[in-house]
Coordinates of C-alpha atoms in Angstrom, one line a residue:
M1 CA -65.6 -8.9 -27.8
D2 CA -64.0 -7.4 -24.6
K3 CA -61.7 -10.4 -24.4
L4 CA -60.5 -9.8 -28.0
K5 CA -59.9 -6.1 -27.3
K6 CA -57.8 -7.0 -24.2
M7 CA -55.7 -9.4 -26.2
E8 CA -55.1 -6.8 -28.9
S9 CA -54.3 -4.2 -26.2
K10 CA -51.8 -6.6 -24.6
K11 CA -50.1 -7.2 -28.0
I12 CA -49.8 -3.5 -28.6
M13 CA -48.3 -2.9 -25.2
E14 CA -45.8 -5.7 -25.7
A15 CA -44.8 -4.4 -29.1
Q16 CA -44.2 -0.9 -27.6
E17 CA -42.0 -2.5 -25.0
S18 CA -40.1 -4.6 -27.5
V19 CA -36.4 -4.7 -26.9
H20 CA -33.5 -6.7 -28.4
L21 CA -29.9 -7.4 -27.3
A22 CA -28.4 -5.7 -30.3
D23 CA -30.1 -2.4 -29.4
L24 CA -28.8 -2.2 -25.8
H25 CA -25.6 -0.9 -24.3
L26 CA -24.8 -3.8 -22.0
P27 CA -24.8 -4.5 -19.2
E28 CA -25.8 -1.0 -18.1
D29 CA -29.1 -0.8 -19.9
L30 CA -30.4 -3.9 -18.2
R31 CA -31.2 -2.0 -15.1
D32 CA -33.7 0.3 -16.9
L33 CA -35.8 -2.5 -18.4
S34 CA -39.2 -3.7 -17.2
Y35 CA -39.7 -7.3 -16.2
T36 CA -41.7 -7.8 -19.4
Q37 CA -38.7 -6.6 -21.4
C38 CA -36.4 -8.8 -19.4
R39 CA -38.4 -11.9 -20.0
Q40 CA -38.5 -11.1 -23.7
L41 CA -34.7 -10.8 -23.6
C42 CA -34.5 -14.2 -21.9
R43 CA -36.4 -15.8 -24.7
E44 CA -34.1 -14.1 -27.2
I45 CA -31.0 -15.3 -25.3
R46 CA -32.2 -18.9 -25.2
T47 CA -32.9 -18.8 -29.0
T48 CA -29.4 -17.4 -29.5
L49 CA -27.8 -20.0 -27.3
V50 CA -29.5 -22.9 -29.1
N51 CA -28.8 -21.6 -32.6
T52 CA -25.2 -20.8 -31.9
V53 CA -24.2 -24.0 -30.0
S54 CA -26.0 -26.1 -32.7
K55 CA -23.3 -24.7 -35.1
T56 CA -20.2 -24.5 -32.8
G57 CA -20.8 -27.2 -30.3
G58 CA -20.4 -26.4 -26.6
H59 CA -22.1 -26.5 -23.2
L60 CA -25.8 -26.0 -23.8
A61 CA -27.9 -27.4 -21.0
S62 CA -26.0 -25.6 -18.2
N63 CA -26.3 -22.2 -20.0
L64 CA -30.0 -22.6 -20.7
G65 CA -30.5 -23.1 -17.0
V66 CA -28.9 -19.8 -15.8
V67 CA -30.5 -17.3 -18.2
E68 CA -32.7 -15.6 -15.6
L69 CA -30.1 -15.9 -12.9
T70 CA -27.5 -14.2 -15.1
M71 CA -30.0 -11.4 -16.0
A72 CA -30.8 -10.8 -12.3
L73 CA -27.1 -10.7 -11.4
H74 CA -26.3 -8.0 -13.9
R75 CA -29.4 -6.0 -12.9
C76 CA -28.5 -6.2 -9.2
F77 CA -24.7 -5.8 -9.4
H78 CA -22.5 -3.5 -11.3
S79 CA -19.9 -5.4 -13.3
P80 CA -16.9 -5.0 -13.6
E81 CA -16.6 -3.1 -10.2
D82 CA -18.6 -6.0 -8.7
K83 CA -16.9 -9.2 -9.5
I84 CA -18.9 -12.2 -10.8
V85 CA -16.9 -15.4 -10.7
W86 CA -18.3 -18.4 -12.5
D87 CA -17.4 -21.8 -11.2
V88 CA -16.0 -24.0 -14.0
G89 CA -17.2 -21.2 -16.3
H90 CA -18.9 -23.4 -18.9
Q91 CA -22.2 -21.7 -17.9
S92 CA -21.1 -18.2 -18.7
Y93 CA -22.5 -17.9 -22.2
T94 CA -25.4 -15.7 -21.2
H95 CA -23.0 -13.6 -19.2
K96 CA -21.0 -13.1 -22.4
L97 CA -24.1 -12.0 -24.3
L98 CA -25.1 -9.6 -21.5
T99 CA -21.6 -8.0 -21.5
G100 CA -21.4 -6.8 -25.1
R101 CA -20.2 -9.9 -27.0
L102 CA -23.3 -10.6 -29.1
D103 CA -21.6 -9.6 -32.3
R104 CA -18.8 -12.1 -31.6
F105 CA -20.9 -14.9 -30.2
P106 CA -21.0 -16.9 -33.5
T107 CA -17.3 -17.3 -33.1
L108 CA -17.8 -19.2 -29.8
R109 CA -15.1 -21.8 -29.2
Q110 CA -13.6 -21.2 -32.6
E111 CA -10.0 -20.3 -33.4
N112 CA -9.5 -16.6 -32.7
G113 CA -13.1 -16.4 -31.5
I114 CA -14.5 -16.0 -28.0
S115 CA -13.8 -18.6 -25.4
G116 CA -16.3 -21.1 -24.0
F117 CA -15.0 -20.1 -20.5
P118 CA -14.4 -16.8 -18.7
K119 CA -11.3 -15.1 -19.9
P120 CA -10.2 -11.6 -18.5
S121 CA -8.1 -11.0 -21.6
E122 CA -11.4 -11.2 -23.6
S123 CA -13.5 -8.8 -21.4
E124 CA -13.2 -6.8 -18.3
H125 CA -16.4 -8.4 -17.2
D126 CA -14.7 -11.8 -17.0
A127 CA -13.3 -11.6 -13.5
F128 CA -11.1 -14.7 -13.4
V129 CA -9.9 -17.5 -15.7
S130 CA -11.8 -20.7 -14.9
G131 CA -12.3 -24.1 -16.5
H132 CA -12.0 -26.5 -13.6
S133 CA -14.6 -27.0 -10.9
S134 CA -14.9 -25.8 -7.3
T135 CA -12.5 -22.8 -7.4
S136 CA -15.0 -19.9 -7.4
I137 CA -15.5 -19.5 -3.7
S138 CA -11.7 -19.3 -3.0
V139 CA -11.4 -16.7 -5.8
A140 CA -14.3 -14.6 -4.6
C141 CA -12.9 -14.8 -1.0
G142 CA -9.7 -13.2 -2.3
M143 CA -11.5 -10.6 -4.2
A144 CA -13.7 -9.7 -1.3
A145 CA -10.8 -9.4 1.0
S146 CA -9.0 -7.2 -1.5
M147 CA -12.0 -4.9 -1.7
R148 CA -12.1 -4.6 2.1
L149 CA -8.4 -3.9 2.3
N150 CA -8.7 -1.2 -0.5
Q151 CA -11.9 0.2 1.2
Q152 CA -14.0 -0.5 -1.9
D153 CA -17.7 -1.0 -1.3
H154 CA -18.2 -3.5 -4.0
Y155 CA -19.2 -7.2 -4.0
A156 CA -17.5 -10.5 -5.0
V157 CA -20.1 -13.0 -6.2
A158 CA -19.3 -16.7 -6.8
V159 CA -21.8 -18.6 -8.9
I160 CA -21.3 -22.3 -8.2
G161 CA -23.4 -25.4 -9.2
D162 CA -24.4 -28.1 -6.8
G163 CA -22.2 -30.5 -8.8
A164 CA -19.2 -28.4 -8.1
M165 CA -20.1 -28.4 -4.4
T166 CA -18.8 -32.0 -4.3
G167 CA -15.3 -30.7 -4.6
G168 CA -13.3 -30.4 -1.4
M169 CA -11.9 -27.0 -2.3
V170 CA -15.4 -25.5 -1.9
Y171 CA -15.3 -26.3 1.8
E172 CA -11.9 -24.8 2.3
G173 CA -13.3 -21.6 0.7
L174 CA -16.5 -21.6 2.7
N175 CA -14.6 -22.3 5.9
N176 CA -12.3 -19.4 5.2
G177 CA -14.9 -17.0 3.8
G178 CA -17.4 -17.3 6.7
K179 CA -14.9 -16.0 9.2
V180 CA -14.5 -12.4 7.9
P181 CA -17.0 -9.5 7.4
D182 CA -16.5 -9.2 3.6
N183 CA -19.0 -8.4 0.9
L184 CA -19.0 -12.0 -0.3
I185 CA -22.0 -13.6 -1.9
V186 CA -22.1 -17.2 -3.0
I187 CA -24.9 -18.2 -5.4
L188 CA -25.6 -22.0 -5.2
N189 CA -27.1 -22.9 -8.5
D190 CA -28.9 -26.1 -7.7
N191 CA -30.1 -28.0 -10.8
H192 CA -29.7 -31.5 -9.2
M193 CA -26.9 -32.4 -11.6
S194 CA -23.2 -31.9 -12.5
I195 CA -22.1 -33.7 -15.7
S196 CA -23.3 -37.0 -14.4
K197 CA -26.1 -37.2 -11.8
N198 CA -25.0 -35.9 -8.4
V199 CA -24.2 -38.5 -5.8
G200 CA -23.2 -38.7 -2.2
A201 CA -24.2 -37.2 1.1
L202 CA -24.2 -33.6 -0.2
A203 CA -26.7 -34.3 -2.9
K204 CA -29.0 -35.8 -0.2
Y205 CA -28.4 -32.8 2.1
L206 CA -29.4 -30.3 -0.6
A207 CA -32.4 -32.4 -1.4
S208 CA -33.5 -32.1 2.2
I209 CA -33.5 -28.3 2.1
R210 CA -34.4 -27.9 -1.6
G211 CA -38.1 -27.9 -1.1
K212 CA -38.3 -25.5 1.8
E213 CA -38.9 -22.3 -0.3
G214 CA -41.4 -21.3 2.4
Y215 CA -38.7 -20.0 4.7
V216 CA -37.5 -17.1 2.5
K217 CA -41.0 -16.3 1.3
T218 CA -42.4 -16.2 4.8
K219 CA -39.4 -14.2 6.1
W220 CA -39.9 -11.6 3.3
A221 CA -43.7 -11.5 3.9
V222 CA -43.2 -10.9 7.6
E223 CA -40.6 -8.2 7.0
R224 CA -42.7 -6.4 4.4
T225 CA -45.7 -6.4 6.8
L226 CA -43.6 -5.1 9.7
D227 CA -42.2 -2.4 7.5
K228 CA -45.7 -1.1 6.9
T229 CA -46.6 -1.2 10.6
P230 CA -46.6 2.3 12.2
V231 CA -44.0 3.1 14.9
L232 CA -42.8 -0.4 15.8
G233 CA -42.7 -2.0 12.4
K234 CA -39.2 -0.9 11.1
P235 CA -37.3 -1.5 14.4
L236 CA -38.9 -5.0 14.6
A237 CA -38.0 -5.7 11.0
K238 CA -34.4 -4.7 11.7
V239 CA -34.4 -7.1 14.7
L240 CA -35.9 -9.8 12.6
K241 CA -33.2 -9.4 10.0
T242 CA -30.5 -9.9 12.6
S243 CA -32.4 -12.8 14.2
K244 CA -32.7 -15.0 11.1
D245 CA -31.6 -18.1 13.0
T246 CA -34.5 -17.7 15.4
L247 CA -37.0 -17.4 12.6
R248 CA -35.6 -20.4 10.7
N249 CA -35.6 -22.5 13.9
T250 CA -39.2 -21.4 14.5
L251 CA -40.3 -22.3 11.0
Y252 CA -38.2 -25.5 10.4
H253 CA -36.4 -26.3 13.7
Q254 CA -33.1 -26.4 11.8
S255 CA -30.0 -24.4 10.8
T256 CA -28.0 -25.3 7.7
L257 CA -24.5 -26.3 7.1
F258 CA -23.9 -22.9 5.6
D259 CA -25.2 -21.0 8.7
N260 CA -22.8 -23.1 10.8
L261 CA -19.9 -22.0 8.6
G262 CA -20.7 -18.4 9.1
F263 CA -22.8 -17.6 6.1
V264 CA -26.3 -16.0 6.1
Y265 CA -28.4 -18.7 4.2
L266 CA -31.2 -17.5 2.0
G267 CA -33.3 -19.9 0.0
P268 CA -34.1 -21.9 -1.8
V269 CA -35.7 -19.6 -4.4
N270 CA -37.0 -20.1 -7.9
G271 CA -34.1 -19.5 -10.3
H272 CA -36.4 -18.8 -13.2
N273 CA -38.5 -16.0 -11.5
L274 CA -36.7 -12.7 -12.0
E275 CA -38.7 -10.9 -9.4
E276 CA -37.8 -13.4 -6.7
L277 CA -34.2 -13.6 -7.8
E278 CA -33.7 -9.8 -7.7
E279 CA -35.4 -9.5 -4.3
V280 CA -33.2 -12.2 -2.7
L281 CA -30.1 -10.7 -4.3
Q282 CA -30.9 -7.2 -2.9
V283 CA -31.5 -8.8 0.5
A284 CA -28.1 -10.6 0.2
K285 CA -26.4 -7.3 -0.6
S286 CA -27.9 -5.6 2.4
Y287 CA -26.1 -7.8 4.9
H288 CA -22.6 -6.7 4.1
R289 CA -21.2 -10.0 5.3
P290 CA -20.9 -13.5 3.8
V291 CA -24.2 -14.7 2.3
L292 CA -25.2 -17.9 0.5
V293 CA -28.2 -17.8 -1.8
H294 CA -29.6 -21.2 -2.7
V295 CA -31.3 -21.0 -6.2
N296 CA -33.2 -23.9 -7.8
T297 CA -32.9 -24.0 -11.7
V298 CA -33.7 -26.5 -14.4
K299 CA -30.8 -27.6 -16.5
G300 CA -31.7 -27.2 -20.2
K301 CA -34.6 -24.8 -19.5
G302 CA -36.5 -23.7 -22.6
Y303 CA -35.2 -26.3 -25.1
M304 CA -37.1 -29.5 -24.7
P305 CA -34.4 -32.0 -25.9
A306 CA -32.0 -30.5 -23.4
E307 CA -34.5 -30.5 -20.5
K308 CA -35.3 -34.2 -21.2
N309 CA -31.6 -35.2 -21.4
P310 CA -29.5 -32.5 -19.7
G311 CA -26.5 -34.9 -19.4
E312 CA -26.3 -35.4 -23.2
Y313 CA -26.6 -31.6 -23.8
H314 CA -24.1 -30.7 -21.1
G315 CA -21.3 -30.6 -23.7
I316 CA -22.5 -31.4 -27.2
S317 CA -21.2 -31.3 -30.7
K318 CA -23.0 -29.6 -33.6
F319 CA -26.7 -30.6 -33.7
D320 CA -29.9 -30.1 -35.6
V321 CA -32.0 -27.5 -33.8
M322 CA -35.4 -29.0 -34.9
T323 CA -34.7 -32.6 -33.9
G324 CA -31.9 -32.1 -31.3
N325 CA -29.9 -34.9 -33.1
P326 CA -26.1 -34.4 -33.3
E327 CA -24.6 -34.1 -36.8
V328 CA -22.2 -36.9 -36.0
S329 CA -23.1 -39.7 -33.6
V330 CA -20.0 -41.5 -32.3
D331 CA -21.0 -44.7 -30.6
T332 CA -17.5 -46.1 -30.5
C333 CA -14.5 -44.1 -29.3
F334 CA -11.5 -44.6 -27.1
S335 CA -13.6 -43.8 -24.0
T336 CA -16.3 -46.4 -24.7
V337 CA -13.8 -49.0 -25.8
F338 CA -11.9 -48.5 -22.5
G339 CA -15.1 -48.7 -20.5
Q340 CA -16.4 -51.8 -22.3
E341 CA -13.2 -53.7 -21.8
L342 CA -13.0 -52.7 -18.2
A343 CA -16.6 -54.0 -17.7
R344 CA -15.7 -57.3 -19.5
L345 CA -12.7 -57.8 -17.2
G346 CA -14.8 -56.7 -14.2
R347 CA -17.3 -59.4 -14.8
E348 CA -14.5 -62.0 -14.6
D349 CA -12.6 -60.6 -11.7
Q350 CA -14.3 -59.5 -8.5
R351 CA -11.2 -57.5 -7.4
I352 CA -11.6 -54.9 -10.1
C353 CA -13.2 -51.6 -9.0
A354 CA -13.9 -48.6 -11.2
I355 CA -13.8 -45.0 -10.0
T356 CA -15.0 -41.7 -11.6
A357 CA -15.1 -38.1 -10.5
A358 CA -18.6 -37.3 -11.7
M359 CA -17.7 -38.3 -15.3
K360 CA -19.4 -41.7 -15.6
Y361 CA -20.5 -41.2 -19.2
G362 CA -17.6 -39.0 -20.3
T363 CA -15.1 -41.7 -19.4
G364 CA -17.2 -44.7 -20.6
L365 CA -17.7 -46.2 -17.1
Q366 CA -21.5 -46.5 -17.6
F367 CA -20.9 -50.1 -18.8
F368 CA -19.0 -51.1 -15.7
A369 CA -21.5 -49.3 -13.5
S370 CA -24.3 -51.3 -15.1
E371 CA -22.7 -54.7 -14.8
C372 CA -20.6 -54.3 -11.6
R373 CA -22.7 -51.8 -9.6
D374 CA -21.3 -52.7 -6.2
R375 CA -17.7 -52.1 -7.4
F376 CA -18.4 -48.8 -9.2
F377 CA -17.7 -45.6 -7.2
D378 CA -18.7 -42.1 -8.4
V379 CA -17.0 -39.8 -5.8
G380 CA -18.2 -36.5 -7.2
I381 CA -15.9 -33.8 -8.5
A382 CA -13.1 -34.8 -6.2
E383 CA -10.1 -36.0 -8.0
Q384 CA -7.8 -35.8 -5.0
H385 CA -10.2 -38.0 -3.0
A386 CA -10.6 -40.4 -5.9
V387 CA -6.8 -41.1 -6.1
T388 CA -6.4 -41.6 -2.3
F389 CA -9.6 -43.7 -2.3
A390 CA -8.1 -45.9 -5.0
A391 CA -4.8 -46.2 -3.1
S392 CA -6.8 -47.4 -0.1
L393 CA -8.7 -50.0 -2.1
A394 CA -5.3 -51.2 -3.5
S395 CA -3.9 -51.5 0.0
M396 CA -6.8 -53.9 0.8
G397 CA -6.2 -56.2 -2.2
H398 CA -8.5 -54.7 -4.8
L399 CA -7.5 -53.6 -8.4
P400 CA -8.8 -50.0 -8.6
V401 CA -9.1 -48.2 -11.9
F402 CA -9.6 -44.5 -11.9
A403 CA -10.8 -43.1 -15.3
V404 CA -10.2 -39.3 -15.5
Y405 CA -9.6 -36.6 -18.0
S406 CA -6.0 -35.6 -18.4
S407 CA -6.6 -32.0 -17.4
F408 CA -8.5 -33.0 -14.3
L409 CA -5.8 -35.4 -13.2
Q410 CA -3.6 -32.3 -12.6
R411 CA -5.6 -31.7 -9.5
A412 CA -4.4 -34.9 -7.8
Y413 CA -0.6 -34.8 -8.2
D414 CA 0.1 -34.8 -4.5
Q415 CA -2.1 -37.9 -4.0
L416 CA -0.4 -39.8 -6.8
L417 CA 3.0 -39.0 -5.4
H418 CA 2.3 -39.4 -1.6
D419 CA -0.6 -41.8 -1.4
V420 CA 0.1 -44.2 -4.3
A421 CA 3.8 -44.0 -5.3
I422 CA 5.6 -43.9 -2.0
S423 CA 3.9 -47.1 -0.9
N424 CA 4.2 -48.5 -4.5
L425 CA 0.4 -49.4 -4.4
H426 CA -1.0 -50.8 -7.6
V427 CA -3.4 -48.3 -9.0
V428 CA -4.4 -48.0 -12.7
L429 CA -5.3 -44.7 -14.3
G430 CA -7.3 -44.4 -17.5
I431 CA -6.2 -41.0 -18.7
D432 CA -8.9 -39.8 -21.1
R433 CA -8.7 -36.8 -23.4
A434 CA -4.9 -37.0 -23.5
G435 CA -3.3 -34.6 -25.8
I436 CA -4.9 -31.7 -27.6
V437 CA -8.7 -31.6 -27.1
G438 CA -9.5 -28.6 -29.3
E439 CA -12.2 -26.0 -28.8
D440 CA -12.3 -26.0 -25.0
G441 CA -8.9 -24.3 -25.0
E442 CA -6.2 -23.8 -22.5
T443 CA -8.0 -25.1 -19.4
H444 CA -8.8 -28.5 -20.9
Q445 CA -5.8 -29.5 -23.1
G446 CA -4.4 -32.8 -21.9
L447 CA -0.8 -31.9 -22.4
F448 CA 0.8 -32.1 -19.0
D449 CA 0.0 -35.6 -17.7
V450 CA 3.1 -37.3 -19.1
S451 CA 5.5 -34.6 -17.7
L452 CA 3.7 -34.9 -14.3
V453 CA 3.4 -38.6 -14.0
S454 CA 6.9 -39.4 -15.4
S455 CA 8.4 -37.4 -12.5
I456 CA 6.9 -39.9 -10.1
P457 CA 9.0 -42.9 -9.1
N458 CA 7.5 -46.4 -9.6
S459 CA 5.1 -45.2 -12.3
T460 CA 4.5 -46.7 -15.8
I461 CA 2.8 -44.9 -18.8
Y462 CA 1.3 -46.5 -21.9
A463 CA 0.1 -44.6 -25.0
P464 CA -1.8 -47.1 -27.2
L465 CA -2.4 -46.2 -30.9
C466 CA -5.6 -48.1 -31.6
Y467 CA -8.5 -49.8 -29.8
E468 CA -7.0 -53.3 -29.7
E469 CA -3.8 -51.9 -28.3
L470 CA -5.8 -50.1 -25.7
R471 CA -7.4 -53.3 -24.6
T472 CA -4.1 -55.1 -24.5
C473 CA -2.5 -52.3 -22.4
L474 CA -5.4 -52.3 -19.9
K475 CA -5.0 -56.1 -19.3
K476 CA -1.2 -55.8 -18.8
A477 CA -1.7 -52.8 -16.5
L478 CA -4.0 -54.8 -14.3
Y479 CA -2.3 -58.1 -14.2
E480 CA 1.4 -57.7 -15.0
D481 CA 2.6 -54.3 -14.0
K482 CA 3.0 -53.0 -10.4
G483 CA 2.7 -49.6 -8.8
L484 CA 1.1 -46.6 -10.5
V485 CA 0.2 -47.5 -14.1
C486 CA -1.3 -45.0 -16.6
I487 CA -2.9 -45.6 -19.9
R488 CA -3.4 -42.4 -21.9
Y489 CA -5.6 -42.1 -24.9
P490 CA -7.1 -39.2 -26.9
R491 CA -10.6 -37.9 -27.3
G492 CA -12.5 -39.3 -30.3
V493 CA -12.2 -42.3 -32.6
D494 CA -9.4 -44.6 -33.7
Q495 CA -8.0 -43.1 -36.9
S496 CA -5.0 -45.4 -37.3
E497 CA -4.2 -47.2 -40.6
P498 CA -5.2 -50.9 -40.4
A499 CA -1.7 -51.9 -41.4
F500 CA -0.3 -50.5 -38.2
R501 CA -2.9 -51.9 -35.7
E502 CA -0.9 -54.9 -34.6
P503 CA -0.9 -54.5 -30.8
S504 CA 2.4 -53.8 -29.1
L505 CA 3.2 -53.4 -25.4
T506 CA 6.6 -51.9 -25.9
L507 CA 7.6 -50.4 -29.3
S508 CA 7.2 -50.9 -33.0
H509 CA 10.1 -50.3 -35.4
Y510 CA 9.3 -49.7 -39.0
R511 CA 12.4 -50.0 -41.2
K512 CA 12.7 -48.6 -44.7
G513 CA 16.5 -48.5 -44.9
G514 CA 16.8 -44.8 -44.1
R515 CA 19.4 -43.1 -42.0
I516 CA 16.8 -40.8 -40.3
L517 CA 14.6 -42.1 -37.6
L518 CA 11.2 -40.5 -36.8
V519 CA 9.9 -41.3 -33.3
T520 CA 6.6 -40.6 -31.6
Y521 CA 3.8 -42.2 -29.6
G522 CA 0.0 -42.2 -29.5
R523 CA -2.4 -40.5 -31.9
I524 CA 0.1 -38.4 -33.9
F525 CA 1.8 -41.5 -35.2
N526 CA -1.0 -41.3 -37.8
E527 CA 0.4 -37.9 -38.8
M528 CA 4.0 -39.3 -38.9
V529 CA 2.9 -42.1 -41.3
R530 CA 1.6 -39.5 -43.7
A531 CA 4.7 -37.4 -43.3
Q532 CA 6.9 -40.3 -44.1
V533 CA 5.0 -41.1 -47.3
A534 CA 5.3 -37.4 -48.4
L535 CA 9.0 -37.3 -47.6
A536 CA 9.6 -40.6 -49.5
A537 CA 8.0 -39.0 -52.5
E538 CA 10.6 -36.3 -52.3
G539 CA 13.5 -38.8 -52.0
I540 CA 14.0 -38.5 -48.3
C541 CA 13.9 -42.0 -46.7
C542 CA 12.9 -42.2 -43.1
D543 CA 12.4 -45.1 -40.7
M544 CA 9.8 -44.9 -37.9
L545 CA 9.8 -45.9 -34.2
R546 CA 6.5 -45.9 -32.3
L547 CA 6.6 -46.3 -28.5
T548 CA 3.7 -47.9 -26.7
R549 CA 5.2 -48.0 -23.3
I550 CA 6.6 -44.5 -23.1
F551 CA 7.8 -44.5 -19.5
P552 CA 10.0 -45.8 -18.1
L553 CA 12.0 -45.3 -21.3
L554 CA 12.8 -48.7 -22.8
P555 CA 16.6 -49.6 -23.2
Q556 CA 15.8 -51.2 -26.5
A557 CA 14.3 -47.9 -27.8
V558 CA 17.5 -46.1 -27.0
A559 CA 19.5 -48.9 -28.6
A560 CA 17.4 -48.7 -31.8
M561 CA 18.0 -44.9 -32.0
Q562 CA 21.8 -45.5 -31.8
E563 CA 21.7 -47.0 -35.3
Y564 CA 20.8 -43.7 -37.0
D565 CA 22.6 -40.6 -38.1
Q566 CA 19.6 -38.4 -37.1
V567 CA 16.7 -38.9 -34.7
I568 CA 13.7 -36.6 -34.6
F569 CA 11.1 -37.0 -31.8
F570 CA 7.6 -35.6 -32.2
E571 CA 5.5 -35.4 -29.1
E572 CA 1.9 -34.3 -28.4
G573 CA 2.7 -33.0 -25.0
V574 CA 4.7 -30.3 -23.3
K575 CA 8.3 -30.0 -24.2
T576 CA 9.7 -29.5 -20.7
G577 CA 9.8 -32.8 -18.9
G578 CA 8.2 -34.8 -21.7
I579 CA 9.4 -38.1 -23.2
A580 CA 11.2 -36.3 -26.0
S581 CA 13.4 -34.4 -23.5
Q582 CA 14.1 -37.6 -21.6
V583 CA 15.1 -39.4 -24.8
G584 CA 17.5 -36.5 -25.5
D585 CA 19.1 -37.0 -22.0
A586 CA 19.3 -40.8 -22.5
L587 CA 21.0 -40.4 -25.9
L588 CA 23.5 -37.9 -24.5
E589 CA 24.4 -40.2 -21.7
S590 CA 24.8 -43.2 -24.1
G591 CA 27.3 -41.3 -26.2
F592 CA 25.1 -41.0 -29.3
R593 CA 27.1 -39.4 -32.1
G594 CA 24.2 -38.5 -34.4
R595 CA 22.0 -35.5 -34.4
Y596 CA 18.9 -35.4 -32.1
S597 CA 16.1 -32.9 -32.2
S598 CA 12.4 -32.8 -31.1
V599 CA 9.2 -31.0 -31.7
A600 CA 6.7 -30.7 -28.8
V601 CA 4.2 -28.2 -27.4
Q602 CA 5.5 -25.1 -25.8
G603 CA 3.2 -22.9 -23.6
F604 CA -0.6 -23.1 -23.4
V605 CA -2.7 -24.1 -26.4
K606 CA -5.6 -21.8 -27.2
Q607 CA -9.0 -22.9 -28.6
A608 CA -9.0 -24.2 -32.1
S609 CA -9.9 -27.5 -33.8
V610 CA -7.6 -30.4 -33.0
A611 CA -6.3 -30.4 -36.6
G612 CA -5.6 -26.6 -36.4
S613 CA -3.9 -27.0 -33.0
L614 CA -1.7 -29.8 -34.3
E615 CA -0.7 -27.6 -37.2
H616 CA 0.2 -24.7 -35.0
A617 CA 2.3 -27.0 -32.7
G618 CA 4.2 -28.4 -35.7
L619 CA 2.6 -31.8 -35.2
S620 CA 0.6 -32.2 -38.4
A621 CA 1.8 -34.4 -41.3
S622 CA 2.7 -31.3 -43.4
K623 CA 4.6 -29.6 -40.5
M624 CA 6.4 -32.8 -39.6
S625 CA 7.5 -33.1 -43.2
D626 CA 8.7 -29.5 -43.4
Y627 CA 10.6 -30.0 -40.2
V628 CA 12.4 -33.1 -41.4
K629 CA 13.3 -31.4 -44.7
G630 CA 14.7 -28.5 -42.7
A631 CA 16.7 -30.9 -40.4
V632 CA 18.1 -32.7 -43.4
H633 CA 19.3 -29.4 -44.9
G634 CA 20.6 -28.2 -41.5
H635 CA 18.1 -25.4 -40.8
A636 CA 15.4 -27.0 -38.7
T637 CA 14.0 -24.8 -36.0

């Protein structure tokens, strides 16, 4: 009977303390809540995350893992005066919910909705734009330095995952940040994973200190005991605080890499225990110098399918909440076809090596890794190292293939130019997610690789239309071409018409007897085909030219264009420095007497569906058709 009364009493107390996100003025009200209320909010946040991402798609596992950490940060720090910088930023969904964006959260990653990444134009609580890895410590260093220069007693806090710690820029930031007495705090969110499983020496190093939670707990227990000791307690506690190295060496006979770089190291602590998190964050604040707090979390925490398979739920499409199954399961796409073909070639040729920057599954290299394990290299989130590593393999007679997302390749331009091209080393790049990628927005669109790579001497670029052409291009890139060779292909599945799937390594010219020539390459050729059909129905006859090798520009492509009165180039890439602008220059130099114009992407492309983004850029079938009609009547823009 007593037990039943206690249970009823507990339920009444919990009901009296009930609180909901919608009722709070955030983030300010968080600091007035009890731990019971905070834990209740954490449950509500996890439910909101799962329900929303199941409808919009997005990054789920990483966000589920930082719910308590984000809550603790906003209770211990005062945003926006204190700056919280999220590395990569894909784990900032809880931060968005706790900074007043609950009502807009259903628009996550949708056109005109809230971004899946931090965006200062969206909220004053988003301290810095981020979408790529390993930048947060450098950003926080600059903010902390600015606060010191402006005599502001605020904090700059970088939240970075252990996966992002494999990026070299992290150590540039740590090396710089540990030298100065700024209010800089780095939160190392250690969930044992990046997108693919963490690899390398750093992962082993973190594992070596991950289990030693006793250090911080023992240190706090000793300090609290000394604080309560009459007369000598507080002075001794102060000495202990400034003598942390002595205590650590006494307990574990070691100092950490972070200590040696000039940071106070605290941790590891349980990243799902609010009391522990808040205590360590308050201790970190009290130092008023660079501090690194090592926090252990579980990726996917609170949603069993994501906990069991955090890699699959890192970035996921829409899914069924009850089963965890995605609405659309795509077993075959450009990434998997590339990976499978590379694995097939790798079985036959021991010279072929495959390289990924922590994206084994995202780029389809799991097949090669399984069959050619000794020649598969996951270098972590280190695109610069990956390119130079590939160049070195090439210099020793191997055939290295680096599969990388287009937007991540941007980080390795110097290595492509200096380490590969100058020596004309034979390196093959599989440029995945080329073109518009959709809901991830500005930071992830693959629109700059053509402009970047085509500025590099001794480079070749292919843009296959379909799976079979992708296989053909890969084989030619490995065995016939020299120097830097790039094969770029889009996210998703082959949507080309079967009638146009005959593989080509150069160009394909489709004649209908028209005096207008439409030119493009890659995925949007599908849109051009539909535009041509629509135009023909209105009495406007157009021929088509599809380029497969898009750089260097083929002389026969320029010659084919000379036959027409009007040439219009459509390009799913940036206008400046793209192939369309290079074609314009080549036609001008050749004395072309017809009219030439082009449609390409200008500026950054915000989040929207791929179809919506193509429409906005003038690259959908209907927009192409409208442009051609305008060009025919002399008023194209």
